[in-house]
Amino acid sequence: GALFPPAALASPPSFASLPSTTVAEKVTKQGIYKDYDVDIEQVYDNADSTFKSKVETKSKKGKYTALLGILVMGSFVIPMAQYFWYVKDDDSSDQFFAQKKNPPPPPPPPPKKPP
């Protein structure tokens, strides 16, 4: 039994039971014009899960699918409506298509035969 550590030392320490405190340290930094004191704080992230449950996610899926569908349709319809609003008074295409086609050029004269 002398080669084995006591049971209290055999298990690793649990860090979950330790208090979560913010450690602050006051440090003096040297600036260009003067020295100044800075508080350096060690902040820990919150590791608790913030995900919604599967049931809550599934119950709101239809609402978000409809919202996404409306946004996608709007991204196509709004630019087209804006384009047609801008060109509603423009008649340049009507003038272009109303032009009469130029008649074909006359055929070249027949070559002259030498006498």
Backbone as ProteinMPNN parsed JSONL, in Angstrom:
{"seq_chain_A": "GALFPPAALASPPSFASLPSTTVAEKVTKQGIYKDYDVDIEQVYDNADSTFKSKVETKSKKGKYTALLGILVMGSFVIPMAQYFWYVKDDDSSDQFFAQKKNPPPPPPPPPKKPP", "coords_chain_A": {"N_chain_A": [[0.756, -1.171, 0.0], [2.173, 1.169, 0.123], [2.982, 2.19, -2.25], [0.85, 3.292, -3.597], [-1.102, 6.266, -4.017], [-3.131, 8.08, -1.629], [-6.749, 7.859, -1.743], [-7.958, 10.383, -2.018], [-6.083, 11.879, -3.358], [-5.85, 10.533, -5.738], [-7.916, 11.009, -7.598], [-8.5, 13.422, -10.152], [-8.561, 17.004, -9.686], [-11.677, 18.748, -9.565], [-12.673, 21.29, -11.609], [-15.056, 22.523, -11.883], [-16.205, 22.955, -9.451], [-14.862, 25.064, -8.411], [-14.872, 28.546, -7.566], [-15.989, 31.02, -9.885], [-14.274, 33.677, -10.556], [-13.387, 37.039, -11.368], [-10.233, 37.989, -12.28], [-8.189, 40.652, -11.56], [-5.572, 42.85, -12.379], [-3.337, 45.399, -11.578], [-1.366, 47.279, -13.614], [1.539, 49.139, -14.372], [2.178, 51.067, -17.104], [4.506, 52.317, -19.515], [4.286, 55.275, -21.18], [4.571, 57.537, -24.013], [4.672, 60.186, -23.112], [4.138, 60.052, -20.366], [3.901, 57.9, -17.448], [1.377, 55.453, -16.955], [-1.4, 53.906, -15.267], [-2.92, 50.728, -15.705], [-5.748, 48.66, -15.612], [-5.792, 45.293, -15.865], [-7.965, 42.871, -16.79], [-9.074, 39.566, -16.387], [-11.314, 37.859, -18.162], [-13.856, 35.461, -18.305], [-15.537, 33.419, -20.698], [-19.044, 32.719, -20.997], [-20.0, 29.496, -20.789], [-22.385, 28.177, -20.929], [-25.027, 26.4, -22.523], [-26.912, 27.876, -25.051], [-28.653, 27.153, -26.991], [-31.771, 26.589, -28.682], [-34.443, 24.34, -27.919], [-35.173, 21.212, -29.658], [-37.877, 20.875, -30.195], [-38.903, 23.482, -29.956], [-37.512, 24.732, -32.026], [-38.478, 23.335, -34.27], [-41.169, 23.995, -34.163], [-41.279, 26.653, -34.945], [-40.359, 26.677, -37.495], [-41.897, 26.878, -39.869], [-42.737, 29.544, -39.877], [-40.34, 30.945, -40.276], [-39.579, 29.892, -42.715], [-41.558, 30.877, -44.402], [-41.039, 33.618, -44.147], [-38.471, 33.765, -45.296], [-39.104, 32.94, -47.892], [-40.734, 35.087, -48.726], [-38.861, 37.17, -48.678], [-37.039, 36.31, -50.647], [-38.679, 36.266, -52.963], [-39.335, 38.982, -53.033], [-36.835, 40.044, -53.575], [-36.583, 39.557, -56.253], [-38.874, 40.673, -57.484], [-39.057, 43.415, -56.708], [-36.724, 44.821, -57.843], [-37.392, 44.48, -60.594], [-39.85, 45.83, -60.802], [-38.983, 48.389, -60.145], [-37.283, 48.922, -62.314], [-39.148, 48.91, -64.472], [-40.666, 51.092, -63.67], [-38.857, 53.171, -64.012], [-38.479, 53.16, -66.803], [-40.955, 53.626, -67.934], [-41.86, 55.929, -69.25], [-40.17, 56.141, -71.342], [-39.675, 56.113, -74.754], [-37.89, 55.13, -76.571], [-37.387, 52.514, -77.444], [-39.721, 51.966, -78.831], [-39.5, 53.793, -80.927], [-37.239, 52.786, -82.165], [-38.037, 50.206, -83.084], [-40.055, 50.971, -84.783], [-38.928, 52.038, -86.974], [-38.524, 52.298, -90.481], [-37.317, 49.849, -92.643], [-34.338, 50.169, -94.499], [-34.346, 50.366, -98.034], [-33.159, 47.713, -100.166], [-29.915, 47.992, -101.722], [-29.552, 49.1, -105.173], [-29.104, 46.758, -107.88], [-25.829, 46.093, -109.222], [-24.695, 47.713, -112.257], [-24.821, 45.976, -115.426], [-21.838, 44.49, -116.735], [-19.972, 46.181, -119.273], [-19.674, 45.194, -122.633], [-16.827, 44.808, -124.668], [-16.517, 46.427, -127.933]], "CA_chain_A": [[0.0, 0.0, 0.0], [2.967, 2.386, 0.184], [3.226, 2.706, -3.594], [-0.356, 3.916, -4.134], [-1.48, 7.483, -3.274], [-4.44, 7.994, -0.985], [-7.88, 8.016, -2.658], [-8.24, 11.804, -2.218], [-5.129, 12.409, -4.333], [-5.9, 9.743, -6.958], [-8.835, 11.6, -8.571], [-8.081, 14.778, -10.509], [-9.43, 18.026, -9.088], [-12.792, 19.208, -10.386], [-12.636, 22.745, -11.715], [-16.431, 23.03, -11.865], [-16.57, 23.349, -8.093], [-14.126, 26.269, -8.036], [-15.646, 29.759, -7.866], [-15.6, 31.743, -11.089], [-14.055, 35.07, -10.198], [-12.606, 37.815, -12.308], [-8.936, 38.352, -11.722], [-7.749, 41.942, -12.073], [-4.201, 43.184, -12.003], [-3.018, 46.772, -11.921], [-0.037, 47.302, -14.213], [1.989, 50.465, -14.77], [2.758, 51.061, -18.444], [5.261, 53.518, -19.817], [3.834, 55.9, -22.413], [5.526, 58.472, -24.61], [4.774, 61.394, -22.306], [4.066, 59.785, -18.928], [3.539, 56.541, -17.07], [-0.036, 55.371, -16.606], [-1.818, 52.641, -14.672], [-3.93, 50.02, -16.475], [-6.323, 47.484, -14.963], [-5.914, 44.163, -16.773], [-8.947, 41.945, -16.236], [-9.196, 38.278, -17.052], [-12.743, 37.601, -18.241], [-14.163, 34.142, -18.83], [-16.767, 33.309, -21.467], [-20.108, 31.901, -20.437], [-20.023, 28.263, -21.575], [-23.692, 27.533, -20.848], [-25.675, 26.219, -23.814], [-28.021, 28.806, -25.296], [-29.421, 26.669, -28.129], [-33.175, 26.302, -28.418], [-34.74, 22.909, -27.965], [-35.588, 20.7, -30.955], [-39.32, 21.117, -30.336], [-39.11, 24.911, -30.191], [-36.984, 25.029, -33.361], [-39.376, 22.763, -35.273], [-42.467, 24.671, -34.129], [-41.171, 27.969, -35.585], [-39.725, 26.512, -38.8], [-42.788, 27.375, -40.915], [-42.737, 31.005, -39.863], [-39.097, 31.429, -40.878], [-39.593, 29.489, -44.121], [-42.412, 31.852, -45.086], [-40.314, 34.884, -44.177], [-37.408, 33.627, -46.282], [-39.744, 32.927, -49.206], [-41.16, 36.451, -49.051], [-37.664, 37.966, -48.976], [-36.489, 35.88, -51.943], [-39.567, 36.774, -54.007], [-39.175, 40.433, -53.072], [-35.554, 40.405, -54.193], [-36.762, 39.495, -57.703], [-39.966, 41.521, -57.944], [-38.799, 44.843, -56.463], [-35.882, 45.428, -58.894], [-38.103, 44.533, -61.875], [-40.831, 46.922, -60.711], [-38.222, 49.634, -60.178], [-36.838, 49.11, -63.699], [-40.281, 49.308, -65.303], [-41.048, 52.436, -63.249], [-37.911, 54.115, -64.619], [-38.561, 53.191, -68.266], [-42.35, 53.675, -68.389], [-42.059, 57.066, -70.145], [-39.131, 56.11, -72.373], [-40.218, 55.518, -75.972], [-36.799, 54.89, -77.513], [-37.528, 51.194, -78.061], [-40.796, 52.063, -79.817], [-38.95, 54.477, -82.094], [-36.292, 51.89, -82.838], [-38.736, 49.143, -83.793], [-40.972, 51.556, -85.77], [-38.165, 52.514, -88.128], [-38.694, 51.538, -91.713], [-36.055, 49.279, -93.091], [-33.797, 50.782, -95.703], [-34.512, 49.468, -99.184], [-31.869, 47.14, -100.564], [-29.253, 48.8, -102.758], [-29.854, 48.605, -106.524], [-28.06, 45.834, -108.355], [-24.785, 46.804, -110.002], [-24.996, 47.671, -113.702], [-24.129, 44.865, -116.088], [-20.562, 44.92, -117.324], [-20.026, 46.542, -120.689], [-18.899, 44.318, -123.499], [-16.037, 45.604, -125.615], [-17.048, 46.281, -129.297]], "C_chain_A": [[0.813, 1.259, 0.0], [3.179, 2.989, -1.192], [2.018, 3.431, -4.191], [-0.703, 5.17, -3.339], [-2.83, 7.298, -2.615], [-5.546, 8.304, -1.992], [-8.177, 9.487, -2.954], [-7.314, 12.387, -3.273], [-5.212, 11.689, -5.68], [-6.829, 10.357, -8.005], [-8.378, 13.029, -8.889], [-9.039, 15.801, -9.902], [-10.518, 18.448, -10.075], [-12.792, 20.732, -10.405], [-14.033, 23.352, -11.702], [-16.817, 23.52, -10.477], [-15.852, 24.624, -7.649], [-14.965, 27.502, -8.377], [-15.101, 30.443, -9.115], [-15.481, 33.214, -10.733], [-13.221, 35.747, -11.263], [-11.33, 38.255, -11.621], [-8.51, 39.652, -12.372], [-6.354, 42.232, -11.551], [-3.947, 44.611, -12.447], [-1.568, 46.815, -12.384], [0.291, 48.735, -14.599], [2.709, 50.346, -16.108], [3.479, 52.372, -18.678], [4.803, 54.045, -21.166], [4.898, 56.837, -22.954], [5.736, 59.672, -23.697], [4.753, 61.141, -20.81], [3.795, 58.305, -18.694], [2.065, 56.531, -16.671], [-0.358, 53.974, -16.111], [-2.964, 52.049, -15.49], [-4.423, 48.847, -15.645], [-6.479, 46.395, -16.017], [-6.851, 43.16, -16.116], [-8.968, 40.68, -17.065], [-10.671, 37.897, -17.003], [-12.958, 36.238, -18.881], [-15.466, 34.19, -19.616], [-17.776, 32.455, -20.721], [-20.262, 30.672, -21.322], [-21.364, 27.539, -21.501], [-24.306, 27.457, -22.246], [-26.848, 27.176, -23.94], [-28.831, 28.39, -26.514], [-30.867, 26.416, -27.726], [-33.403, 24.803, -28.554], [-35.21, 22.511, -29.361], [-37.063, 20.998, -31.215], [-39.577, 22.584, -30.665], [-38.615, 25.315, -31.579], [-37.948, 24.541, -34.43], [-40.706, 23.503, -35.309], [-42.422, 26.021, -34.841], [-40.577, 27.893, -36.987], [-40.585, 27.088, -39.916], [-42.781, 28.882, -41.021], [-41.492, 31.543, -40.566], [-38.989, 31.023, -42.343], [-40.43, 30.472, -44.936], [-41.705, 33.196, -45.203], [-39.208, 34.844, -45.229], [-37.984, 33.623, -47.698], [-40.176, 34.311, -49.643], [-39.953, 37.307, -49.416], [-37.06, 37.596, -50.325], [-37.362, 36.398, -53.082], [-39.439, 38.293, -54.14], [-37.881, 40.852, -53.739], [-35.616, 40.293, -55.712], [-37.773, 40.533, -58.185], [-39.639, 43.011, -57.81], [-37.865, 45.444, -57.511], [-36.578, 45.49, -60.256], [-39.119, 45.671, -61.883], [-40.124, 48.273, -60.786], [-37.752, 49.932, -61.606], [-37.999, 49.585, -64.57], [-40.801, 50.69, -64.921], [-40.148, 53.467, -63.916], [-38.11, 54.239, -66.127], [-39.988, 53.343, -68.789], [-42.588, 54.823, -69.375], [-41.044, 57.092, -71.28], [-39.698, 55.415, -73.611], [-39.123, 55.218, -76.996], [-36.913, 53.519, -78.171], [-38.649, 51.205, -79.1], [-40.297, 52.748, -81.093], [-38.015, 53.564, -82.877], [-37.024, 50.839, -83.667], [-39.707, 49.678, -84.846], [-40.235, 52.051, -87.01], [-38.444, 51.632, -89.334], [-37.328, 51.033, -92.131], [-35.622, 49.969, -94.374], [-34.001, 49.813, -96.875], [-33.153, 48.893, -99.567], [-31.226, 47.983, -101.662], [-29.567, 48.238, -104.158], [-28.748, 47.656, -106.992], [-27.018, 46.594, -109.188], [-25.122, 46.709, -111.509], [-24.241, 46.515, -114.359], [-22.806, 45.35, -116.697], [-20.697, 45.193, -118.832], [-19.163, 45.584, -121.494], [-18.063, 45.193, -124.453], [-16.548, 45.391, -127.048], [-16.135, 45.473, -130.215]], "O_chain_A": [[0.243, 2.344, -0.11], [3.519, 4.166, -1.306], [2.16, 4.121, -5.201], [-0.614, 5.158, -2.111], [-3.598, 6.426, -3.022], [-5.286, 8.958, -3.002], [-8.614, 9.801, -4.061], [-7.708, 13.292, -4.009], [-4.687, 12.194, -6.672], [-6.553, 10.238, -9.199], [-7.925, 13.753, -8.003], [-10.2, 15.488, -9.636], [-10.286, 18.493, -11.283], [-12.897, 21.381, -9.365], [-14.182, 24.561, -11.531], [-17.664, 24.403, -10.343], [-16.199, 25.2, -6.618], [-15.691, 27.499, -9.371], [-13.895, 30.44, -9.363], [-16.488, 33.914, -10.622], [-12.445, 35.104, -11.969], [-11.351, 38.817, -10.527], [-8.471, 39.751, -13.598], [-6.014, 41.894, -10.417], [-4.3, 44.992, -13.563], [-0.657, 46.437, -11.647], [-0.57, 49.463, -15.093], [3.704, 49.634, -16.238], [3.117, 53.406, -18.116], [4.914, 53.354, -22.179], [6.0, 56.916, -22.41], [6.868, 60.126, -23.526], [5.299, 61.94, -20.05], [3.499, 57.558, -19.626], [1.568, 57.506, -16.108], [0.299, 52.997, -16.47], [-3.867, 52.768, -15.918], [-3.628, 48.123, -15.045], [-7.235, 46.571, -16.972], [-6.574, 42.658, -15.026], [-8.891, 40.722, -18.293], [-11.215, 37.641, -15.928], [-12.319, 35.903, -19.879], [-16.392, 34.913, -19.249], [-17.417, 31.588, -19.925], [-20.621, 30.799, -22.492], [-21.474, 26.404, -21.963], [-24.116, 28.362, -23.058], [-27.679, 27.273, -23.037], [-29.62, 29.184, -27.026], [-31.155, 26.072, -26.579], [-32.645, 24.1, -29.222], [-35.598, 23.366, -30.156], [-37.444, 21.336, -32.336], [-40.376, 22.894, -31.549], [-39.235, 26.151, -32.237], [-38.211, 25.256, -35.397], [-41.311, 23.63, -36.373], [-43.462, 26.489, -35.304], [-40.317, 28.925, -37.606], [-40.056, 27.727, -40.826], [-42.816, 29.437, -42.12], [-41.577, 32.483, -41.357], [-38.372, 31.735, -43.134], [-40.043, 30.851, -46.041], [-41.767, 33.84, -46.25], [-39.036, 35.806, -45.977], [-37.414, 34.235, -48.601], [-40.006, 34.675, -50.806], [-40.016, 38.089, -50.365], [-36.616, 38.472, -51.067], [-36.84, 36.916, -54.069], [-39.436, 38.82, -55.253], [-37.825, 41.892, -54.394], [-34.779, 40.878, -56.4], [-37.542, 41.199, -59.195], [-39.924, 43.785, -58.724], [-38.183, 46.509, -58.04], [-36.379, 46.45, -61.001], [-39.231, 46.395, -62.872], [-40.622, 49.199, -61.426], [-37.819, 51.077, -62.052], [-37.858, 50.55, -65.322], [-41.332, 51.397, -65.778], [-40.621, 54.522, -64.34], [-37.926, 55.324, -66.679], [-40.207, 53.201, -69.992], [-43.44, 54.7, -70.255], [-41.076, 58.005, -72.104], [-40.147, 54.271, -73.535], [-39.42, 55.067, -78.181], [-36.569, 53.374, -79.344], [-38.548, 50.538, -80.13], [-40.633, 52.331, -82.202], [-38.007, 53.577, -84.108], [-36.673, 50.605, -84.823], [-40.143, 48.924, -85.716], [-40.867, 52.44, -87.992], [-38.579, 50.413, -89.231], [-36.318, 51.721, -91.982], [-36.446, 50.307, -95.223], [-33.849, 48.601, -96.726], [-32.119, 49.513, -99.32], [-31.93, 48.62, -102.446], [-29.817, 47.042, -104.305], [-27.603, 47.75, -106.548], [-27.326, 47.625, -109.785], [-25.749, 45.75, -111.959], [-23.164, 46.126, -113.908], [-22.697, 46.501, -117.121], [-21.439, 44.516, -119.544], [-18.065, 45.214, -121.08], [-18.552, 46.195, -124.975], [-16.977, 44.283, -127.37], [-16.458, 45.273, -131.386]]}, "name": "protein", "num_of_chains": 1, "seq": "GALFPPAALASPPSFASLPSTTVAEKVTKQGIYKDYDVDIEQVYDNADSTFKSKVETKSKKGKYTALLGILVMGSFVIPMAQYFWYVKDDDSSDQFFAQKKNPPPPPPPPPKKPP"}
